[in-house]
Short mmCIF file of C-alpha atoms and ligand atoms in Angstrom, two decimals:
data_model
loop_
_atom_site.label_atom_id
_atom_site.label_comp_id
_atom_site.label_asym_id
_atom_site.label_seq_id
_atom_site.Cartn_x
_atom_site.Cartn_y
_atom_site.Cartn_z
CA UNK A 1 0.00 0.00 0.00
CA UNK A 2 1.40 3.38 -0.87
CA UNK A 3 1.50 6.29 1.54
CA UNK A 4 -1.54 8.01 0.02
CA UNK A 5 -3.68 4.94 0.54
CA UNK A 6 -3.89 3.98 -3.11
CA UNK A 7 -2.51 0.76 -4.49
CA UNK A 8 -0.62 -0.15 -7.61
CA UNK A 9 -2.86 -2.56 -9.37
CA UNK A 10 -4.10 -4.05 -12.56
CA UNK A 11 -6.51 -2.49 -14.95
CA UNK A 12 -8.43 -4.07 -17.78
CA UNK A 13 -7.38 -3.52 -21.42
CA UNK A 14 -7.87 -0.01 -22.71
CA UNK A 15 -10.04 0.66 -25.74
CA UNK A 16 -6.91 0.91 -27.89
CA UNK A 17 -6.24 -2.76 -27.06
CA UNK A 18 -3.09 -1.82 -25.11
CA UNK A 19 -2.75 -3.86 -21.91
CA UNK A 20 -1.94 -1.71 -18.98
CA UNK A 21 -1.73 -4.35 -16.26
CA UNK A 22 1.21 -3.82 -13.92
CA UNK A 23 2.00 -0.46 -15.43
CA UNK A 24 1.80 0.94 -11.96
CA UNK A 25 -1.14 3.18 -12.59
CA UNK A 26 -2.31 4.61 -9.31
CA UNK A 27 -5.99 4.04 -8.92
CA UNK A 28 -7.85 3.48 -5.69
CA UNK A 29 -8.62 -0.23 -5.26
CA UNK A 30 -12.09 -1.01 -3.83
CA UNK A 31 -11.88 -1.79 -0.11
CA UNK A 32 -11.00 -5.48 0.24
CA UNK A 33 -13.86 -5.98 2.65
CA UNK A 34 -16.15 -5.07 -0.27
CA UNK A 35 -14.71 -7.52 -2.76
CA UNK A 36 -13.71 -10.54 -0.64
CA UNK A 37 -15.98 -12.50 1.68
CA UNK A 38 -16.47 -15.98 3.09
CA UNK A 39 -19.37 -18.20 2.16
CA UNK A 40 -20.49 -21.81 2.61
CA UNK A 41 -19.77 -24.31 -0.16
CA UNK A 42 -23.37 -25.46 0.17
CA UNK A 43 -25.69 -24.14 -2.57
CA UNK A 44 -28.45 -24.17 0.06
CA UNK A 45 -26.79 -21.51 2.23
CA UNK A 46 -26.52 -17.96 0.96
CA UNK A 47 -24.96 -16.44 4.09
CA UNK A 48 -21.77 -14.48 3.71
CA UNK A 49 -19.17 -13.60 6.31
CA UNK A 50 -16.60 -10.86 6.40
CA UNK A 51 -12.93 -11.75 5.81
CA UNK A 52 -12.20 -10.37 9.27
CA UNK A 53 -14.11 -13.27 10.85
CA UNK A 54 -12.22 -16.34 12.04
CA UNK A 55 -14.27 -19.38 11.03
CA UNK A 56 -13.44 -22.90 9.97
CA UNK A 57 -16.98 -23.90 9.05
CA UNK A 58 -20.13 -21.98 8.18
CA UNK A 59 -22.01 -21.29 11.45
CA UNK A 60 -25.33 -21.80 9.62
CA UNK A 61 -24.82 -24.76 7.27
CA UNK A 62 -21.86 -26.26 9.22
CA UNK A 63 -20.24 -26.90 5.84
CA UNK A 64 -16.79 -25.87 4.68
CA UNK A 65 -16.19 -22.25 3.74
CA UNK A 66 -14.80 -20.69 0.58
CA UNK A 67 -13.22 -17.29 0.21
CA UNK A 68 -15.10 -15.70 -2.66
CA UNK A 69 -14.70 -12.43 -4.56
CA UNK A 70 -16.88 -10.00 -6.39
CA UNK A 71 -14.89 -10.54 -9.57
CA UNK A 72 -16.64 -7.65 -11.32
CA UNK A 73 -14.76 -5.33 -9.00
CA UNK A 74 -11.39 -7.08 -8.98
CA UNK A 75 -8.88 -5.69 -11.46
CA UNK A 76 -7.66 -8.98 -12.91
CA UNK A 77 -5.48 -8.92 -16.01
CA UNK A 78 -6.92 -9.68 -19.42
CA UNK A 79 -4.36 -12.40 -19.99
CA UNK A 80 -2.33 -14.60 -17.63
CA UNK A 81 0.97 -13.72 -19.31
CA UNK A 82 0.60 -10.22 -17.90
CA UNK A 83 1.84 -11.67 -14.61
CA UNK A 84 5.26 -12.32 -16.17
CA UNK A 85 6.08 -8.62 -15.87
CA UNK A 86 6.53 -9.17 -12.15
CA UNK A 87 9.54 -11.41 -12.75
CA UNK A 88 11.62 -8.29 -13.30
CA UNK A 89 10.75 -6.82 -9.93
CA UNK A 90 12.64 -9.03 -7.49
CA UNK A 91 13.14 -6.25 -4.94
CA UNK A 92 9.45 -6.17 -4.07
CA UNK A 93 8.87 -9.19 -1.77
CA UNK A 94 5.29 -9.51 -3.01
CA UNK A 95 6.38 -9.74 -6.63
CA UNK A 96 9.27 -12.05 -5.69
CA UNK A 97 6.92 -14.51 -3.95
CA UNK A 98 5.71 -17.28 -6.27
CA UNK A 99 2.39 -17.01 -4.45
CA UNK A 100 1.71 -13.29 -4.09
CA UNK A 101 2.82 -12.29 -7.56
CA UNK A 102 -0.59 -13.68 -8.53
CA UNK A 103 -2.34 -11.76 -5.75
CA UNK A 104 -5.09 -10.32 -7.95
CA UNK A 105 -6.38 -13.90 -8.21
CA UNK A 106 -6.99 -14.11 -4.44
CA UNK A 107 -7.35 -10.50 -3.30
CA UNK A 108 -8.32 -10.87 0.34
CA UNK A 109 -5.36 -9.11 1.98
CA UNK A 110 -4.02 -5.57 1.91
CA UNK A 111 -0.40 -5.55 0.70
CA UNK A 112 0.90 -4.23 4.00
CA UNK A 113 -0.47 -7.22 5.91
CA UNK A 114 1.08 -9.91 3.71
CA UNK A 115 3.47 -12.31 5.45
CA UNK A 116 5.91 -13.74 2.91
CA UNK A 117 9.22 -15.55 3.23
CA UNK A 118 9.91 -15.92 -0.49
CA UNK A 119 7.82 -19.08 -0.91
CA UNK A 120 6.79 -20.55 -4.25
CA UNK A 121 10.12 -20.32 -6.08
CA UNK A 122 9.31 -23.69 -7.54
CA UNK A 123 9.57 -24.83 -11.09
CA UNK A 124 7.87 -27.10 -13.53
CA UNK A 125 10.45 -29.66 -14.62
CA UNK A 126 10.20 -31.88 -17.65
CA UNK A 127 11.65 -35.37 -17.37
CA UNK A 128 11.85 -37.97 -20.11
CA UNK A 129 13.38 -40.60 -17.81
CA UNK A 130 10.40 -40.43 -15.48
CA UNK A 131 8.04 -39.96 -18.44
CA UNK A 132 9.30 -43.25 -19.87
CA UNK A 133 8.57 -44.98 -16.56
CA UNK A 134 5.03 -43.58 -16.63
CA UNK A 135 4.62 -44.65 -20.26
CA UNK A 136 4.48 -41.24 -21.91
CA UNK A 137 6.04 -40.03 -25.14
CA UNK A 138 9.03 -37.69 -25.21
CA UNK A 139 8.53 -34.28 -23.60
CA UNK A 140 5.14 -34.93 -22.03
CA UNK A 141 5.79 -35.65 -18.34
CA UNK A 142 6.23 -32.64 -16.09
CA UNK A 143 6.91 -32.47 -12.38
CA UNK A 144 5.86 -29.50 -10.26
CA UNK A 145 8.67 -29.67 -7.71
CA UNK A 146 7.15 -28.15 -4.56
CA UNK A 147 9.90 -29.59 -2.34
CA UNK A 148 11.89 -26.46 -3.23
CA UNK A 149 9.81 -24.30 -0.89
CA UNK A 150 11.48 -22.79 2.21
CA UNK A 151 10.16 -25.49 4.54
CA UNK A 152 10.56 -28.20 1.90
CA UNK A 153 6.93 -28.80 0.96
CA UNK A 154 3.97 -27.29 -0.89
CA UNK A 155 2.46 -26.25 2.43
CA UNK A 156 4.25 -22.89 2.30
CA UNK A 157 1.94 -21.82 -0.54
CA UNK A 158 -0.97 -22.03 1.84
CA UNK A 159 0.76 -21.05 5.05
CA UNK A 160 1.83 -17.67 3.69
CA UNK A 161 -1.88 -16.98 3.08
CA UNK A 162 -3.04 -18.34 6.44
CA UNK A 163 -0.29 -16.41 8.25
CA UNK A 164 -1.39 -13.27 6.43
CA UNK A 165 -4.97 -13.79 7.55
CA UNK A 166 -3.79 -14.57 11.09
CA UNK A 167 -2.02 -11.21 11.06
CA UNK A 168 -5.08 -9.42 9.66
CA UNK A 169 -7.20 -10.70 12.55
CA UNK A 170 -4.49 -10.09 15.17
CA UNK A 171 -3.96 -13.75 16.16
CA UNK A 172 -1.40 -14.28 18.90
CA UNK A 173 -1.32 -18.10 18.80
CA UNK A 174 -1.76 -20.34 15.77
CA UNK A 175 -2.14 -24.11 15.77
CA UNK A 176 -2.42 -27.11 13.48
CA UNK A 177 -2.56 -30.87 13.51
CA UNK A 178 -0.11 -32.38 11.14
CA UNK A 179 1.46 -35.41 9.52
CA UNK A 180 4.56 -33.20 9.60
CA UNK A 181 4.70 -30.75 6.73
CA UNK A 182 1.94 -28.41 7.86
CA UNK A 183 3.61 -28.12 11.27
CA UNK A 184 7.04 -27.47 9.72
CA UNK A 185 5.56 -24.79 7.51
CA UNK A 186 3.55 -23.06 10.22
CA UNK A 187 6.55 -23.13 12.54
CA UNK A 188 8.82 -21.53 9.95
CA UNK A 189 6.34 -18.68 9.29
CA UNK A 190 5.96 -18.01 12.99
CA UNK A 191 9.72 -18.14 13.49
CA UNK A 192 10.56 -15.75 10.66
CA UNK A 193 7.71 -13.30 11.22
CA UNK A 194 7.69 -13.36 15.03
CA UNK A 195 3.98 -12.50 14.78
CA UNK A 196 2.50 -15.39 16.71
CA UNK A 197 3.34 -18.45 18.78
CA UNK A 198 2.74 -21.91 17.38
CA UNK A 199 1.21 -25.04 18.83
CA UNK A 200 1.37 -28.21 16.75
CA UNK A 201 -0.42 -31.49 17.34
CA UNK A 202 1.16 -34.61 15.86
CA UNK A 203 0.35 -38.30 16.16
CA UNK A 204 2.99 -39.90 18.36
CA UNK A 205 5.40 -41.89 16.15
CA UNK A 206 3.37 -40.89 13.09
CA UNK A 207 5.54 -38.24 11.53
CA UNK A 208 8.83 -38.54 9.66
CA UNK A 209 11.87 -37.33 11.59
CA UNK A 210 12.86 -34.70 9.04
CA UNK A 211 9.56 -32.94 9.70
CA UNK A 212 9.48 -33.38 13.46
CA UNK A 213 12.99 -31.94 13.61
CA UNK A 214 11.77 -28.84 11.76
CA UNK A 215 8.88 -28.12 14.15
CA UNK A 216 11.20 -28.53 17.14
CA UNK A 217 14.02 -26.50 15.65
CA UNK A 218 11.76 -23.62 14.54
CA UNK A 219 10.56 -23.35 18.11
CA UNK A 220 6.98 -24.66 17.88
CA UNK A 221 5.40 -26.09 20.99
CA UNK A 222 4.83 -29.68 19.88
CA UNK A 223 2.17 -31.93 21.39
CA UNK A 224 2.58 -35.60 20.59
CA UNK A 225 -0.88 -37.14 20.85
CA UNK A 226 -1.15 -40.86 21.46
CA UNK A 227 -3.11 -41.41 18.28
CA UNK A 228 -2.91 -40.61 14.58
CA UNK A 229 -3.52 -37.55 12.41
CA UNK A 230 -7.29 -38.00 12.45
CA UNK A 231 -7.23 -37.94 16.27
CA UNK A 232 -4.86 -34.96 16.37
CA UNK A 233 -7.03 -32.96 13.97
CA UNK A 234 -10.16 -33.55 15.99
CA UNK A 235 -8.36 -32.43 19.16
CA UNK A 236 -6.82 -29.31 17.66
CA UNK A 237 -10.16 -28.18 16.22
CA UNK A 238 -11.79 -28.46 19.65
CA UNK A 239 -8.84 -26.78 21.38
CA UNK A 240 -8.80 -23.85 18.92
CA UNK A 241 -12.54 -23.39 19.33
CA UNK A 242 -12.31 -23.40 23.15
CA UNK A 243 -9.16 -21.32 23.51
CA UNK A 244 -9.65 -18.84 20.66
CA UNK A 245 -6.54 -20.06 18.87
CA UNK A 246 -6.12 -19.49 15.14
CA UNK A 247 -6.43 -22.80 13.24
CA UNK A 248 -4.12 -23.34 10.26
CA UNK A 249 -5.25 -26.70 8.92
CA UNK A 250 -6.75 -26.79 5.46
CA UNK A 251 -10.27 -26.24 6.80
CA UNK A 252 -8.97 -22.67 6.93
CA UNK A 253 -10.27 -21.32 3.61
CA UNK A 254 -7.55 -18.66 3.39
CA UNK A 255 -4.84 -21.32 3.31
CA UNK A 256 -6.34 -22.87 0.23
CA UNK A 257 -6.37 -19.49 -1.51
CA UNK A 258 -2.55 -19.52 -1.36
CA UNK A 259 -2.40 -23.09 -2.63
CA UNK A 260 -4.18 -21.99 -5.81
CA UNK A 261 -0.85 -20.49 -6.87
CA UNK A 262 0.55 -23.97 -7.58
CA UNK A 263 -1.87 -24.09 -10.52
CA UNK A 264 -0.84 -20.62 -11.68
CA UNK A 265 2.82 -21.64 -11.69
CA UNK A 266 2.08 -24.87 -13.56
CA UNK A 267 0.31 -22.90 -16.28
CA UNK A 268 3.16 -20.40 -16.28
CA UNK A 269 5.65 -23.27 -16.74
CA UNK A 270 3.63 -24.41 -19.77
CA UNK A 271 3.57 -20.89 -21.25
CA UNK A 272 -0.02 -20.56 -20.05
CA UNK A 273 -1.22 -23.65 -21.84
CA UNK A 274 -3.46 -26.09 -20.00
CA UNK A 275 -2.08 -29.64 -19.61
CA UNK A 276 -4.25 -32.68 -20.26
CA UNK A 277 -3.80 -34.02 -16.73
CA UNK A 278 -2.81 -32.83 -13.28
CA UNK A 279 -2.02 -35.67 -10.89
CA UNK A 280 -1.84 -34.98 -7.16
CA UNK A 281 -1.53 -37.12 -4.04
CA UNK A 282 -4.59 -36.99 -1.81
CA UNK A 283 -4.45 -36.81 2.00
CA UNK A 284 -6.65 -34.20 3.62
CA UNK A 285 -7.56 -33.15 0.05
CA UNK A 286 -6.71 -29.47 0.49
CA UNK A 287 -4.50 -29.35 -2.58
CA UNK A 288 -6.97 -31.05 -4.89
CA UNK A 289 -9.68 -28.69 -3.58
CA UNK A 290 -7.55 -25.59 -4.10
CA UNK A 291 -6.60 -26.73 -7.60
CA UNK A 292 -10.24 -27.18 -8.54
CA UNK A 293 -11.19 -23.76 -7.20
CA UNK A 294 -8.30 -22.08 -9.02
CA UNK A 295 -9.21 -23.72 -12.32
CA UNK A 296 -12.94 -22.99 -12.01
CA UNK A 297 -12.14 -19.33 -11.28
CA UNK A 298 -9.66 -19.00 -14.15
CA UNK A 299 -12.26 -20.37 -16.53
CA UNK A 300 -14.91 -18.07 -15.09
CA UNK A 301 -12.60 -15.11 -15.62
CA UNK A 302 -11.93 -16.15 -19.22
CA UNK A 303 -8.21 -16.61 -18.46
CA UNK A 304 -8.24 -20.24 -19.61
CA UNK A 305 -10.65 -21.76 -22.07
CA UNK A 306 -10.64 -25.39 -20.93
CA UNK A 307 -9.95 -27.32 -17.75
CA UNK A 308 -7.37 -30.10 -17.39
CA UNK A 309 -8.45 -33.45 -16.01
CA UNK A 310 -7.58 -34.07 -12.38
CA UNK A 311 -6.36 -37.34 -10.88
CA UNK A 312 -6.20 -37.68 -7.10
CA UNK A 313 -4.09 -40.53 -5.79
CA UNK A 314 -4.63 -42.13 -2.38
CA UNK A 315 -2.27 -44.53 -0.67
CA UNK A 316 -4.03 -47.90 -0.54
CA UNK A 317 -3.75 -47.85 3.26
CA UNK A 318 -5.56 -44.50 3.51
CA UNK A 319 -8.09 -44.68 0.71
CA UNK A 320 -11.30 -43.03 1.89
CA UNK A 321 -11.65 -40.91 -1.25
CA UNK A 322 -10.99 -43.90 -3.50
CA UNK A 323 -13.54 -46.01 -1.63
CA UNK A 324 -16.22 -43.34 -1.70
CA UNK A 325 -15.65 -41.90 -5.17
CA UNK A 326 -14.53 -44.87 -7.20
CA UNK A 327 -16.18 -47.81 -5.47
CA UNK A 328 -19.36 -46.26 -4.08
CA UNK A 329 -20.01 -43.57 -6.67
CA UNK A 330 -20.09 -40.56 -4.33
CA UNK A 331 -20.30 -37.36 -6.41
CA UNK A 332 -20.51 -33.60 -5.90
CA UNK A 333 -24.07 -33.67 -7.18
CA UNK A 334 -24.44 -29.92 -7.60
CA UNK A 335 -23.18 -29.29 -4.07
CA UNK A 336 -25.42 -31.88 -2.43
CA UNK A 337 -23.27 -35.03 -2.11
CA UNK A 338 -24.93 -38.04 -0.51
CA UNK A 339 -24.45 -37.40 3.22
CA UNK A 340 -25.99 -40.74 4.17
CA UNK A 341 -23.38 -42.57 2.10
CA UNK A 342 -20.56 -40.65 3.78
CA UNK A 343 -21.99 -41.13 7.28
CA UNK A 344 -22.47 -44.87 6.73
CA UNK A 345 -18.88 -45.19 5.49
CA UNK A 346 -17.43 -43.48 8.56
CA UNK A 347 -19.72 -45.38 10.95
CA UNK A 348 -18.50 -48.65 9.47
CA UNK A 349 -14.89 -47.46 9.61
CA UNK A 350 -15.25 -46.64 13.31
CA UNK A 351 -17.03 -49.93 14.05
CA UNK A 352 -14.09 -51.83 12.55
CA UNK A 353 -11.60 -49.44 14.14
CA UNK A 354 -9.98 -49.11 10.72
CA UNK A 355 -7.04 -46.70 11.00
CA UNK A 356 -5.03 -45.22 8.16
CA UNK A 357 -1.85 -47.22 7.58
CA UNK A 358 0.78 -46.36 4.96
CA UNK A 359 4.48 -45.66 4.63
CA UNK A 360 3.49 -42.46 2.86
CA UNK A 361 3.00 -40.89 6.29
CA UNK A 362 2.10 -37.45 4.89
CA UNK A 363 -1.14 -38.87 3.49
CA UNK A 364 -1.90 -41.35 6.28
CA UNK A 365 -5.36 -39.85 6.75
CA UNK A 366 -8.73 -41.61 6.84
CA UNK A 367 -11.05 -38.65 7.44
CA UNK A 368 -10.14 -36.07 4.79
CA UNK A 369 -11.72 -32.81 5.91
CA UNK A 370 -11.87 -31.35 2.43
CA UNK A 371 -13.73 -34.30 0.96
CA UNK A 372 -16.67 -32.23 -0.32
CA UNK A 373 -14.48 -29.52 -1.86
CA UNK A 374 -12.47 -32.25 -3.54
CA UNK A 375 -15.67 -33.72 -5.00
CA UNK A 376 -16.36 -30.30 -6.49
CA UNK A 377 -12.89 -30.24 -8.06
CA UNK A 378 -13.33 -33.76 -9.44
CA UNK A 379 -16.69 -32.76 -10.87
CA UNK A 380 -15.32 -29.68 -12.63
CA UNK A 381 -12.23 -31.47 -13.96
CA UNK A 382 -13.71 -34.85 -14.99
CA UNK A 383 -11.65 -36.28 -12.18
CA UNK A 384 -10.51 -39.79 -11.45
CA UNK A 385 -9.28 -41.29 -8.18
CA UNK A 386 -6.89 -44.22 -7.74
CA UNK A 387 -5.18 -46.02 -4.86
CA UNK A 388 -1.56 -47.18 -4.89
CA UNK A 389 0.15 -49.78 -2.70
CA UNK A 390 3.18 -48.71 -0.68
CA UNK A 391 5.58 -50.88 -2.71
CA UNK A 392 4.56 -49.16 -5.96
CA UNK A 393 4.86 -45.74 -4.30
CA UNK A 394 8.42 -46.51 -3.20
CA UNK A 395 9.39 -47.88 -6.62
CA UNK A 396 8.14 -44.65 -8.24
CA UNK A 397 10.00 -42.65 -5.59
CA UNK A 398 13.26 -44.39 -6.51
CA UNK A 399 12.73 -43.55 -10.20
CA UNK A 400 11.95 -39.92 -9.34
CA UNK A 401 15.06 -39.78 -7.15
CA UNK A 402 17.27 -41.28 -9.86
CA UNK A 403 15.80 -38.68 -12.22
CA UNK A 404 17.17 -36.00 -9.90
CA UNK A 405 13.96 -34.86 -8.22
CA UNK A 406 14.08 -36.43 -4.79
CA UNK A 407 10.73 -36.48 -3.06
CA UNK A 408 9.10 -38.04 -0.03
CA UNK A 409 6.87 -41.12 -0.41
CA UNK A 410 3.50 -39.30 -0.49
CA UNK A 411 4.69 -37.20 -3.43
CA UNK A 412 5.68 -40.26 -5.42
CA UNK A 413 2.07 -41.45 -5.29
CA UNK A 414 1.40 -38.92 -8.08
CA UNK A 415 3.90 -40.53 -10.46
CA UNK A 416 2.84 -44.06 -9.46
CA UNK A 417 -0.78 -43.00 -10.03
CA UNK A 418 0.01 -41.55 -13.47
CA UNK A 419 1.73 -44.82 -14.40
CA UNK A 420 -1.32 -46.83 -13.34
CA UNK A 421 -3.70 -44.55 -15.23
CA UNK A 422 -1.48 -44.82 -18.30
CA UNK A 423 -1.50 -48.64 -18.02
CA UNK A 424 -5.28 -48.55 -17.74
CA UNK A 425 -5.46 -46.37 -20.87
CA UNK A 426 -7.14 -43.54 -18.96
CA UNK A 427 -4.13 -41.30 -19.61
CA UNK A 428 -3.07 -41.50 -23.26
CA UNK A 429 0.57 -41.86 -24.40
CA UNK A 430 0.36 -38.45 -26.09
CA UNK A 431 -1.25 -36.65 -23.16
CA UNK A 432 0.63 -33.85 -21.42
CA UNK A 433 0.77 -34.74 -17.74
CA UNK A 434 1.83 -32.75 -14.67
CA UNK A 435 2.56 -34.66 -11.45
CA UNK A 436 2.88 -32.69 -8.23
CA UNK A 437 5.92 -33.54 -6.11
CA UNK A 438 4.57 -32.22 -2.84
CA UNK A 439 7.48 -32.67 -0.42
CA UNK A 440 11.28 -32.90 -0.49
CA UNK A 441 13.25 -36.13 -0.33
CA UNK A 442 15.05 -35.07 2.87
CA UNK A 443 11.78 -34.98 4.80
CA UNK A 444 11.75 -38.74 5.25
CA UNK A 445 15.25 -40.22 4.95
CA UNK A 446 14.15 -43.39 6.79
CA UNK A 447 11.86 -44.38 3.93
CA UNK A 448 14.61 -43.81 1.37
CA UNK A 449 17.33 -45.61 3.28
CA UNK A 450 14.92 -48.41 4.18
CA UNK A 451 14.22 -48.96 0.48
CA UNK A 452 17.83 -48.90 -0.68
CA UNK A 453 19.55 -50.58 2.27
CA UNK A 454 21.16 -54.01 1.92
CA UNK A 455 19.15 -55.43 4.81
CA UNK A 456 15.37 -55.64 4.62
CA UNK A 457 13.76 -52.91 6.67
CA UNK A 458 11.24 -54.34 9.18
CA UNK A 459 9.18 -51.16 8.78
CA UNK A 460 8.87 -51.71 5.03
CA UNK A 461 8.15 -55.43 5.39
CA UNK A 462 5.44 -54.66 7.94
CA UNK A 463 3.72 -52.53 5.27
CA UNK A 464 3.97 -55.31 2.70
CA UNK A 465 7.01 -53.98 0.82
CA UNK A 466 9.12 -57.06 0.11
CA UNK A 467 10.18 -56.29 -3.47
CA UNK A 468 12.46 -53.34 -4.06
CA UNK A 469 12.73 -53.17 -7.84
CA UNK A 470 15.02 -50.14 -8.05
CA UNK A 471 17.07 -50.82 -4.95
CA UNK A 472 20.43 -49.00 -5.01
CA UNK A 473 22.27 -50.38 -1.99
CA UNK A 474 25.53 -48.97 -0.71
CA UNK A 475 28.53 -51.20 -1.41
CA UNK A 476 30.38 -52.15 1.75
CA UNK A 477 34.13 -52.36 1.18
CA UNK A 478 37.13 -52.75 3.41
CA UNK A 479 39.37 -49.80 4.15
CA UNK A 480 41.92 -51.04 1.60
CA UNK A 481 42.98 -49.26 -1.61
CA UNK A 482 43.11 -52.39 -3.79
CA UNK A 483 39.72 -53.62 -2.68
CA UNK A 484 38.25 -50.17 -3.26
CA UNK A 485 39.81 -50.06 -6.74
CA UNK A 486 38.32 -53.47 -7.55
CA UNK A 487 34.88 -52.12 -6.80
CA UNK A 488 35.51 -48.90 -8.73
CA UNK A 489 36.72 -50.86 -11.81
CA UNK A 490 33.68 -53.12 -11.69
CA UNK A 491 31.42 -50.11 -11.54
CA UNK A 492 33.03 -48.28 -14.44
CA UNK A 493 33.42 -51.31 -16.73
N1 F0G B 501 2.03 -34.62 0.17
C1 F0G B 501 2.65 -34.18 1.26
C2 F0G B 501 4.15 -34.17 1.25
C3 F0G B 501 1.92 -33.75 2.38
O1 F0G B 501 2.55 -33.31 3.45
C4 F0G B 501 0.51 -33.81 2.35
C5 F0G B 501 -0.29 -33.41 3.49
C6 F0G B 501 -0.09 -34.27 1.18
C7 F0G B 501 0.69 -34.67 0.10
C8 F0G B 501 -1.56 -34.32 1.05
O2 F0G B 501 -2.06 -33.07 0.77
O3 F0G B 501 -3.80 -32.89 2.50
O4 F0G B 501 -3.76 -31.37 0.55
O5 F0G B 501 -4.36 -33.75 0.27
N2 F0G B 501 0.17 -33.20 4.63
C9 F0G B 501 -0.59 -32.65 5.73
C10 F0G B 501 0.32 -32.28 6.87
C11 F0G B 501 -1.78 -33.41 6.11
O6 F0G B 501 -0.12 -32.25 8.02
O7 F0G B 501 1.47 -31.96 6.61
P1 F0G B 501 -3.60 -32.74 1.04
#
């Protein structure tokens, strides 16, 4: 915000056809409270709530909330490539951020409230080696490498937005439940900004060490609950409600606004062309939901003319979405998905005490809170859902690693899922496919070492992983020059 209260912002094309977006024309922007508001995802509830309210569900419909905009009053550019002009302006932290340089596409925050740590400097990478594994022709497999974010996962895209909203409402304490990455991300934002304290709830023994170490090192107060993520999330929601603490899980609609930027960067990486497929791992289903919302809005704004297809990939040991969508036919149904079907599924799950169980610990979730929003995304994008066994996830992870894009197991579900869909003929050999690599390889070194180690890892065996097709074990050799040379010669022959 400039000193006179006006804001540099976009304008629509002039009558001469000259685009003037980003030309730093000073015009007063409508007050954000007039153009952004919160509303239920239910078509049966027309209530709206101010962006200054802290809510995680609609008080009337008890459904999830969206942040919506009066797009007629938002100065969005006429074409997405107008955003490229911001690349030149690396001294402005908002233009440097890979999230906020698209801020006209989620205008809920005044510039002077934005909390950014330079997130979203991630790139769309093309890989033929991994494309071959998936079964795609040359040049068609792309990886959106979100592990390059400051905390090492895609969560920073959303946490910059949630932290901004937390600041707007004056929150002093923020909290989340986490399988590890959300907590690492929230802790890093609190640490850098110094704006609020952080409380994280994790399932005891349920998060990878790389992630736990981040929450501890960044100074978050960490509660290890004797239970899993689903238990931790239930607890943190109740605690936040009781204690007036700001909740940063993906039920927070502002977080998902930031995660829309992953889609904007994918399109940017494809020179603003829409791919045939976007493939994303599914846990709490925040990402898939944010992707759907971003794409629906871009189409509404006339910034893209068609939508890609969306594939959401569950781990087989945490497959609620797969069970409900693929096996039982649950659909968005115009915003009225079959509640009885969902209730019966969860009642049965509780009766059997069926807990999520996968080596892909980031997506070890059986009660995805964004289920309904994800159904909306699947509906808009002719979506498909698949489940992948842990062994196939780890094989794909090894191929991704050997291709130079190390990721954690949950991320590799996207590539394993694309391979399965290709085998099934759902994805065609000439389709352009983007897989999201959600978290960095260093997040979960145990899984990687367990896969490649000489000895079988009991943890992997326990999850049914007995075959390690792309195992790359270290070679043990005596501390003797000749023996070492023998090994080196064998390797290079
Ligand atoms: N990949 C990684 C690396 C994750 O950390 C998560 C979620 C997902 C995929 C699934 O994303 O929930 O949007 O479907 N991790 C959360 C956490 C639950 O607490 O860090 P989603």
